[in-house]
Structure formats: structure tokens, C-alpha cells
Short mmCIF file of C-alpha atoms in Angstrom, two decimals:
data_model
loop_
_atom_site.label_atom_id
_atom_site.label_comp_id
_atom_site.label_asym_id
_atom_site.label_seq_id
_atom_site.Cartn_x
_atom_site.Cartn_y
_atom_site.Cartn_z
CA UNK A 252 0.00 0.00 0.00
CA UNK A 253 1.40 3.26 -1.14
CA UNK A 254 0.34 6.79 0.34
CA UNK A 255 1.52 9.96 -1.72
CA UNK A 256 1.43 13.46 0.19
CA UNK A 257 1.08 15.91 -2.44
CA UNK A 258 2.26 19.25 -1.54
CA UNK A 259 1.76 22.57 -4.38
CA UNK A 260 3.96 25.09 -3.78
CA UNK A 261 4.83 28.75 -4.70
CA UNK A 262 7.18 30.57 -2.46
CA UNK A 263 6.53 28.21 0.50
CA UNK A 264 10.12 28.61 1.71
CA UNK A 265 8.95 29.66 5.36
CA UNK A 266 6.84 27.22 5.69
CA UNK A 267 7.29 23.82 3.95
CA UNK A 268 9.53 22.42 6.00
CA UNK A 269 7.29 22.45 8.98
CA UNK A 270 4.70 20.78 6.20
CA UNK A 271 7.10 18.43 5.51
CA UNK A 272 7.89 17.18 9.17
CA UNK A 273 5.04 17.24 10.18
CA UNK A 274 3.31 14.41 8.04
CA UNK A 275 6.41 12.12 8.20
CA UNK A 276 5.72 12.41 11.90
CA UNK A 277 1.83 11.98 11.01
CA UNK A 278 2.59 9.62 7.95
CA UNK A 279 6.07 8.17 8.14
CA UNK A 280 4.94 5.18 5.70
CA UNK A 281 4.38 8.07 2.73
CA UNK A 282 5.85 9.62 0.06
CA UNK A 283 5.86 13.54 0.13
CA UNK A 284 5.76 15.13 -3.35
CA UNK A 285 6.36 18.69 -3.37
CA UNK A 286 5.41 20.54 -6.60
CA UNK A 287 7.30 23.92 -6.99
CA UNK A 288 5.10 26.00 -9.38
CA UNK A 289 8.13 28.25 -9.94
CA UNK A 290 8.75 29.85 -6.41
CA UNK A 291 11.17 32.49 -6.65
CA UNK A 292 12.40 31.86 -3.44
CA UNK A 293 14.06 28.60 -1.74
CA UNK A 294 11.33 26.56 -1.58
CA UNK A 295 12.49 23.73 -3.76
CA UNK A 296 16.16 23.81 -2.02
CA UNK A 297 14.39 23.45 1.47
CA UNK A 298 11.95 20.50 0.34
CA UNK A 299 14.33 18.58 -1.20
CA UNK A 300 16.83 18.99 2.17
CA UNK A 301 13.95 17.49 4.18
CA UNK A 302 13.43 15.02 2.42
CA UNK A 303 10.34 15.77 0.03
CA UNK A 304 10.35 14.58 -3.50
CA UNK A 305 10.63 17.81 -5.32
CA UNK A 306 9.07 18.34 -9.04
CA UNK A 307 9.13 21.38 -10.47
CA UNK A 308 5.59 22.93 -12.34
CA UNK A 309 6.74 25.34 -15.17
CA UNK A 310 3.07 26.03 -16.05
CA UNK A 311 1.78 28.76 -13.75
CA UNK A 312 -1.67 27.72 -11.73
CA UNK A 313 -2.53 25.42 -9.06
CA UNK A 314 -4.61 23.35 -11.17
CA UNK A 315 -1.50 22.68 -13.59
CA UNK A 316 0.28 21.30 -10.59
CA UNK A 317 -3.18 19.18 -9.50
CA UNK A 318 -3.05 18.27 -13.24
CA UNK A 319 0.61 17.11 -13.35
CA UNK A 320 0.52 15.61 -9.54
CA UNK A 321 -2.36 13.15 -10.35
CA UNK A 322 -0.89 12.15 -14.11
CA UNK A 323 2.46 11.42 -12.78
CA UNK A 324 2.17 10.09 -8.88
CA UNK A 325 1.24 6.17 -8.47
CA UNK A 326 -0.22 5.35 -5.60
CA UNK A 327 -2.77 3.68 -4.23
CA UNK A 328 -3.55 6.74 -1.61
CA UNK A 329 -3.35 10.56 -1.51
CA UNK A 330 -3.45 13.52 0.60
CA UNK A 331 -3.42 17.02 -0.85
CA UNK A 332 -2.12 19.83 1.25
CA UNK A 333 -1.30 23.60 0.58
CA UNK A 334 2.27 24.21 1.67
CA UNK A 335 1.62 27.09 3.53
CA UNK A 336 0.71 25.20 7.09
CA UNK A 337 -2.75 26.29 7.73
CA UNK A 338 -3.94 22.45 7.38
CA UNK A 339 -2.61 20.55 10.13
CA UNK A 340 -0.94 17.30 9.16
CA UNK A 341 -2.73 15.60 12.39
CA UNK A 342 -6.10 15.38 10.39
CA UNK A 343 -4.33 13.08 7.71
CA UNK A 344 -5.25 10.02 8.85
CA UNK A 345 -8.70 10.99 10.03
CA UNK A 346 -8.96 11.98 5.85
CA UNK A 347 -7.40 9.20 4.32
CA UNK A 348 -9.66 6.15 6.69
CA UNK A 349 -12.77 6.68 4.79
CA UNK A 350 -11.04 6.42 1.77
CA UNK A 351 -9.07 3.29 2.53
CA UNK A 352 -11.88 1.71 4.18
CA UNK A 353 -14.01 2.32 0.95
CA UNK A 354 -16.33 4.78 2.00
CA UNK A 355 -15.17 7.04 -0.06
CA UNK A 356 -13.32 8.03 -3.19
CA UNK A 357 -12.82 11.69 -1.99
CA UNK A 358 -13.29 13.22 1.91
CA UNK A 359 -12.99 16.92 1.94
CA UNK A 360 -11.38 18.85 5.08
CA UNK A 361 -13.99 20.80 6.19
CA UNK A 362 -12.74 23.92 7.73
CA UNK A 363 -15.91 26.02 8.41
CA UNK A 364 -17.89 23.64 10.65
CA UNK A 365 -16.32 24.03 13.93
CA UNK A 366 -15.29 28.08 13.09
CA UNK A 367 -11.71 28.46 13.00
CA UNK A 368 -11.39 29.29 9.84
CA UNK A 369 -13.41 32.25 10.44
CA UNK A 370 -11.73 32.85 13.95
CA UNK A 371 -8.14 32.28 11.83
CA UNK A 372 -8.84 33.22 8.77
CA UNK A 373 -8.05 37.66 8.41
CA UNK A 374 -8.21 37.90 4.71
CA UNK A 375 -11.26 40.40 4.10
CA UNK A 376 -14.49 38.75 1.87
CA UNK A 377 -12.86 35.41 2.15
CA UNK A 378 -16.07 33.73 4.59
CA UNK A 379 -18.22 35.45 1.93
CA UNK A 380 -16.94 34.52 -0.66
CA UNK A 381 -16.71 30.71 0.62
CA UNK A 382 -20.61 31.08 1.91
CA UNK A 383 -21.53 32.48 -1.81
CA UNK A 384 -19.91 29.53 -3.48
CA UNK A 385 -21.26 26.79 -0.92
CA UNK A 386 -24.74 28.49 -1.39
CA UNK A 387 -24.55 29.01 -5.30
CA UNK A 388 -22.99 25.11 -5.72
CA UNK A 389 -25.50 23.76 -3.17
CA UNK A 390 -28.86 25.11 -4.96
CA UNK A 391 -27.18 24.36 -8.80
CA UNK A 392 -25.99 20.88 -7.77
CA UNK A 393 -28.43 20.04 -5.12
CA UNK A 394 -25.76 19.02 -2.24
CA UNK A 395 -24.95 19.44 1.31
CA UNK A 396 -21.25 19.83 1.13
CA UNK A 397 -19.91 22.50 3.56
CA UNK A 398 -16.71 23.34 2.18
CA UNK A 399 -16.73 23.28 -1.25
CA UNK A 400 -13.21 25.49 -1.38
CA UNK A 401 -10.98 23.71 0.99
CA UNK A 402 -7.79 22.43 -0.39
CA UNK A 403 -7.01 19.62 2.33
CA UNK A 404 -8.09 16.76 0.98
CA UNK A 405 -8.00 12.50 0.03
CA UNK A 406 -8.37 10.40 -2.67
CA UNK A 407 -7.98 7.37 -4.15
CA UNK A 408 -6.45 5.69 -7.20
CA UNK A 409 -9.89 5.60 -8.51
CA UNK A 410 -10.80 9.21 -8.41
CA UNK A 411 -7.21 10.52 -9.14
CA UNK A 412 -6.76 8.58 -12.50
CA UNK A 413 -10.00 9.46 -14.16
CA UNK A 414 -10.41 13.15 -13.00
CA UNK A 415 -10.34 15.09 -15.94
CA UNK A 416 -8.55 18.32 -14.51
CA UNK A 417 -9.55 21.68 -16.73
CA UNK A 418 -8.78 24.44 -13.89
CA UNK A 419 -5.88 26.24 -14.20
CA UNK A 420 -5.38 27.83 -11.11
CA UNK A 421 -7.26 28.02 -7.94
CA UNK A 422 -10.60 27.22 -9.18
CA UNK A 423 -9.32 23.39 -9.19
CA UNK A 424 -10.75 22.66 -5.64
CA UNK A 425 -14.53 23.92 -6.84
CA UNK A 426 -13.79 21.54 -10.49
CA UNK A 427 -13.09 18.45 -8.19
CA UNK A 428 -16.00 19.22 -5.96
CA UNK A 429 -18.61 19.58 -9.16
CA UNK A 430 -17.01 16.71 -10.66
CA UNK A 431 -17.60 13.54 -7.95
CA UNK A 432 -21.06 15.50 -7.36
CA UNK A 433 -22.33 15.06 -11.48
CA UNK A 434 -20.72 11.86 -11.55
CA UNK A 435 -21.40 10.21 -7.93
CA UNK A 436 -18.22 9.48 -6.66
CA UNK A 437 -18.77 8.75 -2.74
CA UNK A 438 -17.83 11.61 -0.69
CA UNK A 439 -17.22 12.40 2.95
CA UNK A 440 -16.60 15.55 5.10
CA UNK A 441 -13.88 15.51 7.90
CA UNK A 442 -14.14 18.28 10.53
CA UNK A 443 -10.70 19.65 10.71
CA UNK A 444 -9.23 22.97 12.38
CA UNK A 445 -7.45 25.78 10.25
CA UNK A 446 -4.91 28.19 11.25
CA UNK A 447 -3.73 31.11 9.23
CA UNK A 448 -0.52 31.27 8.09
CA UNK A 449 2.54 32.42 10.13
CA UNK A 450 3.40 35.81 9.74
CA UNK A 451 6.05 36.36 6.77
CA UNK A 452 4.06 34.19 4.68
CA UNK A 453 1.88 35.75 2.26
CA UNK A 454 -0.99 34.04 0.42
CA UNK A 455 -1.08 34.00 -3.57
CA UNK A 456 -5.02 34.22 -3.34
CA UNK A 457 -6.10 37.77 -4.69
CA UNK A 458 -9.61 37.78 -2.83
CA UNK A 459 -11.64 39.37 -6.33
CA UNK A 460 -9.70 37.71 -9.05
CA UNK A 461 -9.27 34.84 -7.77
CA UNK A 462 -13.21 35.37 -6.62
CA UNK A 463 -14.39 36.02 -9.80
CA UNK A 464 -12.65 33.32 -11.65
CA UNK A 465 -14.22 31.12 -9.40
CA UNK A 466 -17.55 32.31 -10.00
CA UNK A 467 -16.85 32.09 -13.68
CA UNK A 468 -15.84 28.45 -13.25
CA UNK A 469 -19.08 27.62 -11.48
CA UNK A 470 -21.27 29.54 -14.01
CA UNK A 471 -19.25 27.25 -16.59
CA UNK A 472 -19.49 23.83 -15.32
CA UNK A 473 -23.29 24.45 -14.56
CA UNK A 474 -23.48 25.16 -18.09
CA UNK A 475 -21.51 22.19 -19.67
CA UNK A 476 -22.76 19.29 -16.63
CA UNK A 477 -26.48 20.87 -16.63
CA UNK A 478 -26.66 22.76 -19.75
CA UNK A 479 -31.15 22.42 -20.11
CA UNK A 480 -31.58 24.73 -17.06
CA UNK A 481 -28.84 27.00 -17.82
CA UNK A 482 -29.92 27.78 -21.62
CA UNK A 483 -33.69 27.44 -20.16
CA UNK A 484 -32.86 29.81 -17.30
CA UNK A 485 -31.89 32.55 -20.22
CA UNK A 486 -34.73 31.54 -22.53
CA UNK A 487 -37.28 32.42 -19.83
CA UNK A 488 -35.27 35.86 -19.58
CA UNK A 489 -34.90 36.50 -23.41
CA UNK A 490 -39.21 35.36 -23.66
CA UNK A 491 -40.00 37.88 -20.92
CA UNK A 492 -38.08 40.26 -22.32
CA UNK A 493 -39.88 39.93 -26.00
CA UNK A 494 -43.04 39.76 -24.45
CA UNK A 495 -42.56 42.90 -22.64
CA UNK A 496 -41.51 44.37 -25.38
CA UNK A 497 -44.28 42.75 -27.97
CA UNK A 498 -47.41 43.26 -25.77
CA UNK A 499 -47.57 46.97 -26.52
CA UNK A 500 -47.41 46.04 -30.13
CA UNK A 501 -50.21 43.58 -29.92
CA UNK A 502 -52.64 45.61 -28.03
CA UNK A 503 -52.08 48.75 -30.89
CA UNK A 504 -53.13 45.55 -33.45
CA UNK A 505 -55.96 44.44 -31.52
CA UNK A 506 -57.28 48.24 -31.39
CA UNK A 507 -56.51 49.53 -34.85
CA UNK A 508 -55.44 46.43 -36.96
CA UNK A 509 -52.64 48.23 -37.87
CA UNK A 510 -49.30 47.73 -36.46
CA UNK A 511 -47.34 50.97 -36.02
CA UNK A 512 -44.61 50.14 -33.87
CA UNK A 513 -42.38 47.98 -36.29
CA UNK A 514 -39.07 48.21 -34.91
CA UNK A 515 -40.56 47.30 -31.28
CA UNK A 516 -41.93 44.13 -33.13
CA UNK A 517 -38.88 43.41 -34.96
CA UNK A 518 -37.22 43.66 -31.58
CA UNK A 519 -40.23 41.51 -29.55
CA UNK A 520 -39.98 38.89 -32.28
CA UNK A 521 -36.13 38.20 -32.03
CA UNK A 522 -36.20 38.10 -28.49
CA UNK A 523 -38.79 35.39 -28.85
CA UNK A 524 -36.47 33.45 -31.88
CA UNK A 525 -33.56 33.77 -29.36
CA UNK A 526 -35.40 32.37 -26.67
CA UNK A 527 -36.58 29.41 -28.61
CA UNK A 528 -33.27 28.78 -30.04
CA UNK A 529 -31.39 28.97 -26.73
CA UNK A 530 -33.82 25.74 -25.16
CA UNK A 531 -33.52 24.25 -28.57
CA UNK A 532 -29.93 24.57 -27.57
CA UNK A 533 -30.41 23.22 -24.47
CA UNK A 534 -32.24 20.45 -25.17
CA UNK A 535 -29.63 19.02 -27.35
CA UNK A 536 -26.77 19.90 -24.86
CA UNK A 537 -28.65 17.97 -22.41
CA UNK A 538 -29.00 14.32 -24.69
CA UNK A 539 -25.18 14.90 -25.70
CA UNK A 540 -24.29 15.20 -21.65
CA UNK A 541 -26.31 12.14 -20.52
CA UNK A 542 -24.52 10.64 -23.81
CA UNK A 543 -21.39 11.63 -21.87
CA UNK A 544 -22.18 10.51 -18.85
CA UNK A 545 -22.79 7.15 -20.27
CA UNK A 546 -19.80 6.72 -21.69
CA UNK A 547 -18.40 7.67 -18.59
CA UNK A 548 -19.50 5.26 -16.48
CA UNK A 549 -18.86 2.68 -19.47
CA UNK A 550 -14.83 3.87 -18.79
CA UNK A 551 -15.19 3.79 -15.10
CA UNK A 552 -16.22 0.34 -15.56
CA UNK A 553 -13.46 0.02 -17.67
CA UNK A 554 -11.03 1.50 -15.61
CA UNK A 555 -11.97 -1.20 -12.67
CA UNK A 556 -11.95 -4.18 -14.77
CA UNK A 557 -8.74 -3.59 -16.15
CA UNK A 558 -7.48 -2.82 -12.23
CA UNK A 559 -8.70 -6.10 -11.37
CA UNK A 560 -6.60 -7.65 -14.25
#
């Protein structure tokens, strides 16, 4: 049985050797894997020193490094951790039993149910922002997950080698999440504390870029996993919106029999065209993502029967 720590990194150098340490004391059976997404400090140097398996990431973005880590690490375990020591390495094991014991392909560290992430946690926006993501993924994907954002978590072989990773950067964590919810991978939530990072160490997270990528990401994925009530959502818009516009026009015809108002029902009529195009749209969106999701499954299937081989 082989564990794999996986550890991103840019300009960790204050604190990932403290990362490191601490889950060889935690995990002395793994294999730490530190991915230096080109740090401009020592980071590499340091990792390597302790011990850590260093790779370095020459395309800039978190998800690049999540991309790279789970092509290139075998194992039959792993535990993702930021480098910057707000996770603490004594929840490992607590992550990785439900995922050994088969109860599930990914647990998620939840830090915002026992509130020290909002006790720890000084950046400004950053609990609204994580409440506006759990509440916007919770109502489009119908779940119950609490921390949605949190980048300490476990897998196993099975989710790591068929996650298809798109994200670039630090919209990875809300892909994965979206991901085992559309396609059922067993999840769990493990209650874990936070603590903000030690002072010196400042986090790459810019609070409204970084915020609104994330929000794009979400309004994307909700469009390609459940494109009929996106593109319906927008046809009900684009229909009001003509019929606001046309009902003037067809009380003038009703009263005079003569239409007047042209451009308004030029304008009235393509809003109408548009909205039956766009759930036209969505309709056949829909039949090519269950078509997807089939074959999915068919290569999960796959996927196991070959493992058992």
C-alpha cells in the first residue's frame, strides 16, 4: 500500500519544511511530493533537504500542478495539502480512513464547521466569498457539502486517474467538488481545524480575481454538466423580455389592426427566436451530456476491470 502526500507550492520557503515534518511524523509510511510551481524563493532547495520529492511545475496555476501531480504520482492513496501550514498534518489520517476503508473516493477537510477558519482566517471577503460559493454550488448541484473550497483533501487511485482536470489555477478545488457530485463518486466531510498562516508568509489568493474566476468556473461547469436549465434559465429571460416588449405592439393591433410600432416588433420577435433557439440549444446539450455521462460510467467500468486484471 502506497500513500503519496502531495504538496503545491509557490514561495513556501517559510513554511514547507514544517509541512514536511510534520506528516512524516503523522505519515512516516508516505511519500511527500512537493510541486514547486516556480517559487522564486528557496522553496524547492528546502523541500528537497527534508526530504520531500521535489518536481518542479513550469506552467503557472494550481490546477496545472493538480493536473501534473495526479498524471504522474502512483499510488494507491493521496493527501493534498497547501504548503503554507494552515492544514494541520494531524487530520491526515482521520482523511485518508474513509477512503481506505471504501467509503469514499474523496473526503474533503472541512474547515468552516467548527469556526476556525473564520476565527483564523483575516483575509477580508474570504467567509463570503466561501458562503456564496457553498450556497450558489448547493442550490445548482443540489448538495450538502460544507466546504466546497478547501484544499485539504483524500483520494484514491480511482478518483485521481480518471479526473479530468480543466482548472488552471485556484478554481481546481470547486472543479473536483462539481465533478464527484455530477458523476457520484462517494464523498465524505472531515471536521478539521485551520490556522492562518505564520506571519512572513503571504498568500497567492487575490480575494476578487481569484473570486471572480471562481464564479466564472461555477457559471461554466453548470453550463456544460447541466446545460437544459442553464440555456432554459436565459430563454425564460430573453421570452419575458420579448413579451414585454411585444405586448404593446399587440394591443395597438388588436385596437386599430394596424401595427405601427415595427421596430418594437422586430425587436419583440427576435427576443422570442432567441429564446426558442437557446432551449432548442439546451435540449440538445442535455442528450449529448447524458450521452457523456454514459460513456463515462462505461470507462469507469473500464477503468476497474482492467485494475482487477
Amino acid at each position: 500500500m502506497k500513500i503519496a502526500v502531495l504538496v503545491p507550492c509557490y514561495n513556501e520557503a517559510l513554511t514547507v519544511k514544517k509541512v514536511i515534518d510534520d506528516f512524516k511524523m503523522v505519515l512516516p509510511e508516505a511519500d511527500i511530493y512537493v510541486y514547486d510551481n516556480n517559487s522564486k524563493d528557496d522553496t524547492s532547495k528546502i523541500a528537497a533537504e527534508n526530504g520531500a520529492i521535489v518536481v518542479r511545475e513550469t506552467r503557472q496555476g494550481k490546477g496545472n500542478v493538480v493536473r501534473s501531480m495526479f498524471r504522474d504520482i502512483d499510488a494507491d492513496y493521496y493527501i493534498m495539502v497547501d504548503g503554507d501550514d494552515t492544514y494541520p498534518a494531524e487530520f491526515a489520517k482521520e482523511l485518508l480512513k474513509p477512503v481506505m476503508n471504501g467509503t469514499a473516493d474523496m473526503t474533503i477537510g472541512d474547515r468552516l464547521s467548527n469556526g476556525t477558519y473564520r476565527s483564523e482566517n483575516k483575509r477580508a471577503f474570504h467567509n463570503f466569498g466561501n458562503n456564496l460559493v457553498k450556497g450558489l454550488i448547493g442550490q445548482l448541484f443540489k448538495n450538502d457539502i460544507n466546504d466546497i473550497m478547501t484544499g485539504y483533501r483524500a483520494f484514491n487511485r480511482y478518483f485521481v486517474k480518471t479526473m479530468p482536470v480543466l482548472s488552471g489555477g485556484f478554481e481546481i478545488e470547486t472543479e473536483m467538488s462539481i465533478h464527484a457530485l455530477d458523476k457520484k463518486f462517494l464523498l465524505r466531510e472531515i471536521p478539521i481545524d485551520y490556522r492562518d498562516r505564520p506571519e512572513g508568509s503571504n498568500s497567492k489568493l487575490n480575494t476578487y480575481k481569484d473570486g471572480i474566476k471562481v464564479l466564472k468556473t461555477i457559471v461554466s461547469l453548470f453550463k456544460d454538466y447541466k446545460p437544459l436549465p442553464f440555456f432554459l434559465t436565459i430563454s425564460i429571460v430573453s421570452f419575458i423580455i420579448g413579451l414585454l416588449i411585444g405586448i404593446p405592439v399587440i394591443v395597438e393591433f388588436f385596437s386599430t389592426h394596424f401595427i405601427d410600432k415595427i421596430p418594437s416588433a422586430i425587436l419583440a420577435l427576435g427576443f422570442i427566436l432567441i429564446s426558442i433557439l437557446l432551449i432548442t440549444n439546451g435540449l440538445i446539450l442535455d442528450t449529448l451530456v447524458k450521452q457523456n455521462r454514459q460513456n463515462y460510467e462505461l470507462f469507469l467500468n473500464q477503468y476497474k476491470m482492467n485494475k482487477k486484471d
